[in-house]
């Protein structure tokens, strides 16, 4: 399903993620992992409560009690400009800021995924504009 806003169309999450079910399951299991680390986190408890009352799919996933850390793996996405991308990821903790991490995405050199990323980088460079006063110099 695509929605249109003016002359631009946007892709829904179900269109973007090739494996939608896994893409929806993973963050809920990560959220459950965080809830286990700090069961007295009021903001997190409030968020889970709100999501549980507003979203039957979230409620079902939460009730599964799936707890996993997703530190490495592969993400499969369907980008609206370059098509399918299969990217390896790794989560790196930032020791100076507990709870904050950096996610890196890579692909094999010479792969179709690398070609797609190069094409996307070129496309982004030609379609973005720098606002006056915000660029280098």
PDB file of C-alpha atoms in Angstrom:
ATOM      1  CA  UNK A   1       0.000   0.000   0.000  1.00  0.00           C
ATOM      2  CA  UNK A   2       1.317   3.406  -0.905  1.00  0.00           C
ATOM      3  CA  UNK A   3       0.034   6.724   0.256  1.00  0.00           C
ATOM      4  CA  UNK A   4       0.477   9.941  -1.646  1.00  0.00           C
ATOM      5  CA  UNK A   5       1.266  13.341  -0.132  1.00  0.00           C
ATOM      6  CA  UNK A   6       1.339  15.937  -2.870  1.00  0.00           C
ATOM      7  CA  UNK A   7       3.641  14.656  -5.588  1.00  0.00           C
ATOM      8  CA  UNK A   8       5.571  12.309  -3.288  1.00  0.00           C
ATOM      9  CA  UNK A   9       4.553   8.790  -2.419  1.00  0.00           C
ATOM     10  CA  UNK A  10       5.595   7.053   0.767  1.00  0.00           C
ATOM     11  CA  UNK A  11       6.232   3.384   1.392  1.00  0.00           C
ATOM     12  CA  UNK A  12       4.601   1.648   4.312  1.00  0.00           C
ATOM     13  CA  UNK A  13       6.628  -0.474   6.728  1.00  0.00           C
ATOM     14  CA  UNK A  14       5.085  -3.643   5.274  1.00  0.00           C
ATOM     15  CA  UNK A  15       6.332  -2.592   1.827  1.00  0.00           C
ATOM     16  CA  UNK A  16       9.795  -1.682   3.120  1.00  0.00           C
ATOM     17  CA  UNK A  17      10.610  -4.813   5.139  1.00  0.00           C
ATOM     18  CA  UNK A  18      10.887  -7.932   2.987  1.00  0.00           C
ATOM     19  CA  UNK A  19      10.302 -10.163   6.047  1.00  0.00           C
ATOM     20  CA  UNK A  20       7.617  -8.061   7.737  1.00  0.00           C
ATOM     21  CA  UNK A  21       6.829 -10.545  10.524  1.00  0.00           C
ATOM     22  CA  UNK A  22      10.426 -10.697  11.700  1.00  0.00           C
ATOM     23  CA  UNK A  23      10.819  -6.938  11.347  1.00  0.00           C
ATOM     24  CA  UNK A  24       7.801  -6.530  13.637  1.00  0.00           C
ATOM     25  CA  UNK A  25       8.806  -9.275  16.099  1.00  0.00           C
ATOM     26  CA  UNK A  26      12.411  -8.140  16.666  1.00  0.00           C
ATOM     27  CA  UNK A  27      11.796  -4.708  18.225  1.00  0.00           C
ATOM     28  CA  UNK A  28       9.103  -6.121  20.531  1.00  0.00           C
ATOM     29  CA  UNK A  29      11.519  -8.772  21.798  1.00  0.00           C
ATOM     30  CA  UNK A  30      14.168  -6.086  22.280  1.00  0.00           C
ATOM     31  CA  UNK A  31      11.657  -3.962  24.188  1.00  0.00           C
ATOM     32  CA  UNK A  32      10.854  -6.941  26.409  1.00  0.00           C
ATOM     33  CA  UNK A  33      14.585  -7.381  27.047  1.00  0.00           C
ATOM     34  CA  UNK A  34      14.814  -3.729  28.148  1.00  0.00           C
ATOM     35  CA  UNK A  35      11.756  -4.128  30.379  1.00  0.00           C
ATOM     36  CA  UNK A  36      13.502  -7.053  32.068  1.00  0.00           C
ATOM     37  CA  UNK A  37      16.590  -4.955  32.753  1.00  0.00           C
ATOM     38  CA  UNK A  38      14.615  -2.269  34.546  1.00  0.00           C
ATOM     39  CA  UNK A  39      11.126  -3.437  35.534  1.00  0.00           C
ATOM     40  CA  UNK A  40      10.539  -0.194  37.464  1.00  0.00           C
ATOM     41  CA  UNK A  41      11.034   2.099  34.464  1.00  0.00           C
ATOM     42  CA  UNK A  42       7.761   4.034  34.539  1.00  0.00           C
ATOM     43  CA  UNK A  43       8.117   5.512  31.045  1.00  0.00           C
ATOM     44  CA  UNK A  44       8.730   2.075  29.554  1.00  0.00           C
ATOM     45  CA  UNK A  45       5.806   0.586  31.485  1.00  0.00           C
ATOM     46  CA  UNK A  46       3.572   3.405  30.237  1.00  0.00           C
ATOM     47  CA  UNK A  47       4.725   2.833  26.654  1.00  0.00           C
ATOM     48  CA  UNK A  48       4.052  -0.900  26.806  1.00  0.00           C
ATOM     49  CA  UNK A  49       0.642  -0.218  28.346  1.00  0.00           C
ATOM     50  CA  UNK A  50      -0.272   2.252  25.619  1.00  0.00           C
ATOM     51  CA  UNK A  51       0.941  -0.002  22.820  1.00  0.00           C
ATOM     52  CA  UNK A  52      -0.880  -2.979  24.332  1.00  0.00           C
ATOM     53  CA  UNK A  53      -4.193  -1.135  24.486  1.00  0.00           C
ATOM     54  CA  UNK A  54      -3.868   0.522  21.069  1.00  0.00           C
ATOM     55  CA  UNK A  55      -2.338  -2.263  18.964  1.00  0.00           C
ATOM     56  CA  UNK A  56      -3.636  -5.851  18.899  1.00  0.00           C
ATOM     57  CA  UNK A  57      -0.559  -7.007  16.897  1.00  0.00           C
ATOM     58  CA  UNK A  58       1.749  -5.504  19.531  1.00  0.00           C
ATOM     59  CA  UNK A  59      -0.318  -7.095  22.312  1.00  0.00           C
ATOM     60  CA  UNK A  60       0.032 -10.529  20.652  1.00  0.00           C
ATOM     61  CA  UNK A  61       3.777 -10.119  20.177  1.00  0.00           C
ATOM     62  CA  UNK A  62       4.237  -8.875  23.764  1.00  0.00           C
ATOM     63  CA  UNK A  63       2.272 -11.841  25.130  1.00  0.00           C
ATOM     64  CA  UNK A  64       4.684 -14.233  23.377  1.00  0.00           C
ATOM     65  CA  UNK A  65       7.333 -13.273  26.015  1.00  0.00           C
ATOM     66  CA  UNK A  66      10.066 -13.424  23.384  1.00  0.00           C
ATOM     67  CA  UNK A  67      13.316 -12.010  24.793  1.00  0.00           C
ATOM     68  CA  UNK A  68      16.256 -11.666  22.427  1.00  0.00           C
ATOM     69  CA  UNK A  69      19.230  -9.457  21.857  1.00  0.00           C
ATOM     70  CA  UNK A  70      19.768  -8.671  18.202  1.00  0.00           C
ATOM     71  CA  UNK A  71      23.433  -7.740  18.122  1.00  0.00           C
ATOM     72  CA  UNK A  72      24.311  -9.034  14.635  1.00  0.00           C
ATOM     73  CA  UNK A  73      22.382 -10.278  11.671  1.00  0.00           C
ATOM     74  CA  UNK A  74      21.036  -9.381   8.298  1.00  0.00           C
ATOM     75  CA  UNK A  75      18.304  -6.925   7.385  1.00  0.00           C
ATOM     76  CA  UNK A  76      16.330  -7.379   4.191  1.00  0.00           C
ATOM     77  CA  UNK A  77      14.606  -4.253   2.912  1.00  0.00           C
ATOM     78  CA  UNK A  78      12.876  -3.046  -0.216  1.00  0.00           C
ATOM     79  CA  UNK A  79      14.032   0.507  -0.835  1.00  0.00           C
ATOM     80  CA  UNK A  80      11.702   2.609  -3.012  1.00  0.00           C
ATOM     81  CA  UNK A  81      14.613   3.923  -5.117  1.00  0.00           C
ATOM     82  CA  UNK A  82      17.074   1.013  -5.469  1.00  0.00           C
ATOM     83  CA  UNK A  83      14.934  -2.042  -4.769  1.00  0.00           C
ATOM     84  CA  UNK A  84      15.954  -4.914  -2.531  1.00  0.00           C
ATOM     85  CA  UNK A  85      18.912  -4.543  -0.191  1.00  0.00           C
ATOM     86  CA  UNK A  86      20.394  -7.254   2.007  1.00  0.00           C
ATOM     87  CA  UNK A  87      22.629  -5.636   4.611  1.00  0.00           C
ATOM     88  CA  UNK A  88      24.608  -7.149   7.461  1.00  0.00           C
ATOM     89  CA  UNK A  89      24.383  -5.263  10.741  1.00  0.00           C
ATOM     90  CA  UNK A  90      26.239  -5.141  14.028  1.00  0.00           C
ATOM     91  CA  UNK A  91      25.254  -3.274  17.174  1.00  0.00           C
ATOM     92  CA  UNK A  92      28.121  -1.615  19.027  1.00  0.00           C
ATOM     93  CA  UNK A  93      27.714  -0.435  22.610  1.00  0.00           C
ATOM     94  CA  UNK A  94      29.049   3.004  23.469  1.00  0.00           C
ATOM     95  CA  UNK A  95      30.649   2.552  26.910  1.00  0.00           C
ATOM     96  CA  UNK A  96      30.745   6.295  27.591  1.00  0.00           C
ATOM     97  CA  UNK A  97      26.937   6.430  27.267  1.00  0.00           C
ATOM     98  CA  UNK A  98      25.334   3.327  28.812  1.00  0.00           C
ATOM     99  CA  UNK A  99      22.183   2.363  26.968  1.00  0.00           C
ATOM    100  CA  UNK A 100      23.293   4.129  23.798  1.00  0.00           C
ATOM    101  CA  UNK A 101      24.597   2.124  20.869  1.00  0.00           C
ATOM    102  CA  UNK A 102      25.640   2.472  17.279  1.00  0.00           C
ATOM    103  CA  UNK A 103      24.337   0.212  14.522  1.00  0.00           C
ATOM    104  CA  UNK A 104      26.587  -0.351  11.510  1.00  0.00           C
ATOM    105  CA  UNK A 105      25.391  -1.746   8.182  1.00  0.00           C
ATOM    106  CA  UNK A 106      27.716  -3.355   5.656  1.00  0.00           C
ATOM    107  CA  UNK A 107      27.613  -5.448   2.503  1.00  0.00           C
ATOM    108  CA  UNK A 108      30.205  -7.454   0.592  1.00  0.00           C
ATOM    109  CA  UNK A 109      32.429  -5.493  -1.785  1.00  0.00           C
ATOM    110  CA  UNK A 110      31.427  -5.964  -5.403  1.00  0.00           C
ATOM    111  CA  UNK A 111      27.976  -7.265  -4.495  1.00  0.00           C
ATOM    112  CA  UNK A 112      24.706  -6.079  -6.036  1.00  0.00           C
ATOM    113  CA  UNK A 113      23.966  -4.564  -2.613  1.00  0.00           C
ATOM    114  CA  UNK A 114      27.116  -2.439  -2.819  1.00  0.00           C
ATOM    115  CA  UNK A 115      26.099  -1.298  -6.309  1.00  0.00           C
ATOM    116  CA  UNK A 116      22.639  -0.366  -5.000  1.00  0.00           C
ATOM    117  CA  UNK A 117      24.136   1.582  -2.070  1.00  0.00           C
ATOM    118  CA  UNK A 118      26.451   3.486  -4.409  1.00  0.00           C
ATOM    119  CA  UNK A 119      23.510   4.298  -6.651  1.00  0.00           C
ATOM    120  CA  UNK A 120      21.494   5.426  -3.636  1.00  0.00           C
ATOM    121  CA  UNK A 121      24.362   7.625  -2.414  1.00  0.00           C
ATOM    122  CA  UNK A 122      24.582   9.278  -5.816  1.00  0.00           C
ATOM    123  CA  UNK A 123      20.835   9.747  -5.950  1.00  0.00           C
ATOM    124  CA  UNK A 124      20.788  11.281  -2.458  1.00  0.00           C
ATOM    125  CA  UNK A 125      23.629  13.649  -3.354  1.00  0.00           C
ATOM    126  CA  UNK A 126      21.760  14.954  -6.394  1.00  0.00           C
ATOM    127  CA  UNK A 127      18.370  15.321  -4.702  1.00  0.00           C
ATOM    128  CA  UNK A 128      19.372  17.008  -1.454  1.00  0.00           C
ATOM    129  CA  UNK A 129      19.848  20.713  -1.053  1.00  0.00           C
ATOM    130  CA  UNK A 130      21.874  22.433   1.619  1.00  0.00           C
ATOM    131  CA  UNK A 131      19.984  25.248   3.318  1.00  0.00           C
ATOM    132  CA  UNK A 132      21.779  28.613   3.274  1.00  0.00           C
ATOM    133  CA  UNK A 133      24.057  29.026   6.254  1.00  0.00           C
ATOM    134  CA  UNK A 134      24.070  25.316   7.157  1.00  0.00           C
ATOM    135  CA  UNK A 135      26.684  23.994   4.736  1.00  0.00           C
ATOM    136  CA  UNK A 136      30.447  23.814   5.133  1.00  0.00           C
ATOM    137  CA  UNK A 137      32.484  26.948   5.139  1.00  0.00           C
TER     138      UNK A 137
END
